[in-house]
Short mmCIF file of C-alpha atoms in Angstrom, two decimals:
data_model
loop_
_atom_site.label_atom_id
_atom_site.label_comp_id
_atom_site.label_asym_id
_atom_site.label_seq_id
_atom_site.Cartn_x
_atom_site.Cartn_y
_atom_site.Cartn_z
CA MET A 243 24.28 25.16 -3.09
CA GLU A 244 27.54 24.70 -1.47
CA GLY A 245 27.09 24.50 2.20
CA VAL A 246 25.05 26.91 4.53
CA PRO A 247 26.99 29.41 6.53
CA ASP A 248 24.83 29.75 9.55
CA ARG A 249 21.73 29.29 11.31
CA THR A 250 19.83 32.45 9.76
CA ALA A 251 20.80 31.03 6.07
CA ALA A 252 19.49 27.68 7.17
CA GLU A 253 16.23 28.73 8.43
CA ALA A 254 15.72 30.77 4.84
CA LEU A 255 15.97 27.06 3.87
CA VAL A 256 12.89 25.58 5.37
CA GLY A 257 10.39 23.94 3.29
CA SER A 258 12.77 23.50 0.29
CA GLU A 259 13.47 20.26 -1.30
CA VAL A 260 16.94 18.49 -0.99
CA LEU A 261 18.22 16.60 -3.65
CA ALA A 262 21.36 14.33 -3.74
CA GLU A 263 22.67 11.70 -5.93
CA ARG A 264 22.24 8.37 -4.47
CA GLU A 265 25.82 7.47 -4.48
CA GLU A 266 26.47 10.50 -1.94
CA LEU A 267 23.82 8.53 0.46
CA GLY A 268 25.71 5.49 0.95
CA GLU A 269 24.47 2.41 1.22
CA ALA A 270 21.13 0.45 1.83
CA GLY A 271 21.54 -2.42 4.63
CA ASP A 272 19.76 -4.15 7.48
CA ASP A 273 18.20 -0.99 9.00
CA LYS A 274 18.30 1.42 6.05
CA HIS A 275 16.16 1.33 2.86
CA PHE A 276 15.77 3.75 0.16
CA TRP A 277 11.90 3.94 -0.54
CA THR A 278 12.60 3.71 -4.25
CA ASP A 279 13.86 0.32 -3.57
CA LEU A 280 10.69 -0.71 -1.80
CA GLU A 281 8.38 0.20 -4.50
CA GLY A 282 7.19 -2.93 -6.47
CA LEU A 283 8.08 -5.37 -4.08
CA GLN A 284 5.49 -8.05 -3.16
CA VAL A 285 4.43 -8.12 0.48
CA VAL A 286 3.44 -11.02 2.75
CA THR A 287 2.44 -11.44 6.00
CA THR A 288 4.58 -13.55 8.77
CA ALA A 289 1.69 -16.32 8.37
CA GLY A 290 2.54 -16.40 4.26
CA VAL A 291 -0.96 -14.61 3.15
CA ALA A 292 -0.07 -12.61 0.08
CA VAL A 293 -0.90 -8.90 0.75
CA GLY A 294 -0.05 -7.22 -2.84
CA THR A 295 2.56 -5.41 -4.32
CA VAL A 296 3.97 -1.86 -2.69
CA THR A 297 2.72 0.94 -4.97
CA GLY A 298 3.64 3.77 -2.68
CA LEU A 299 4.96 4.82 0.80
CA TYR A 300 3.52 7.47 3.08
CA GLU A 301 6.28 9.36 5.64
CA THR A 302 4.05 9.76 8.82
CA GLY A 303 6.75 11.34 11.27
CA GLY A 304 6.43 8.19 12.97
CA VAL A 305 6.48 4.45 11.49
CA ASP A 306 6.34 4.92 7.82
CA VAL A 307 3.36 3.60 6.05
CA LEU A 308 3.49 0.94 2.78
CA VAL A 309 0.84 1.73 0.34
CA VAL A 310 0.18 -2.16 -0.88
CA THR A 311 -2.23 -2.87 -3.66
CA GLY A 312 -3.50 -6.65 -3.88
CA GLU A 313 -6.49 -8.43 -4.69
CA GLY A 314 -8.16 -6.82 -1.80
CA GLY A 315 -7.60 -3.44 -2.94
CA GLU A 316 -5.17 -0.66 -1.22
CA LYS A 317 -4.00 -1.38 1.90
CA LEU A 318 -1.83 0.61 3.96
CA VAL A 319 0.41 -1.41 6.14
CA PRO A 320 2.92 0.03 8.71
CA LEU A 321 6.93 -0.45 7.65
CA ALA A 322 7.06 -1.42 11.22
CA PRO A 323 7.09 -3.84 12.87
CA TYR A 324 8.31 -5.83 10.01
CA VAL A 325 10.02 -8.92 9.93
CA GLU A 326 12.36 -9.16 7.03
CA VAL A 327 12.79 -6.45 3.67
CA ASP A 328 14.54 -8.47 1.17
CA VAL A 329 15.25 -6.01 -1.63
CA ALA A 330 17.27 -8.76 -3.82
CA GLY A 331 14.55 -11.16 -3.36
CA LYS A 332 11.97 -8.87 -4.00
CA ARG A 333 9.79 -9.04 -0.88
CA ILE A 334 8.82 -7.75 2.55
CA VAL A 335 7.53 -9.89 5.05
CA VAL A 336 5.31 -7.98 7.62
CA ASP A 337 3.57 -8.90 10.63
CA PRO A 338 0.65 -6.56 10.59
CA PRO A 339 -1.69 -5.72 14.04
CA GLU A 340 -4.71 -7.85 14.26
CA GLY A 341 -7.31 -6.93 11.69
CA LEU A 342 -5.44 -4.47 10.08
CA LEU A 343 -5.83 -6.24 6.91
CA ASP A 344 -9.63 -7.31 7.06
CA GLY A 345 -12.36 -5.92 4.65
#
């Protein structure tokens, strides 16, 4: 669909799925990451503890949440505050709240 002429036409599209070619979305950068690029990355804490691998993501309306699968099972880890997302280096360094990764 090319363009939406007015608000009424736009409201009719609420709930629709929007697709775009990746090239049309611009470049990822320091503060912008594509979810597809995060899946498969290794997650470690700022203390160097391996948490696991990103196997999914949830959009919460606030802070996005990584689904991280490792030896301790599946953990939900908020993407922020994160210290570093290094897509090229295939890792994410997180600073999880105390107790989040326990049990």
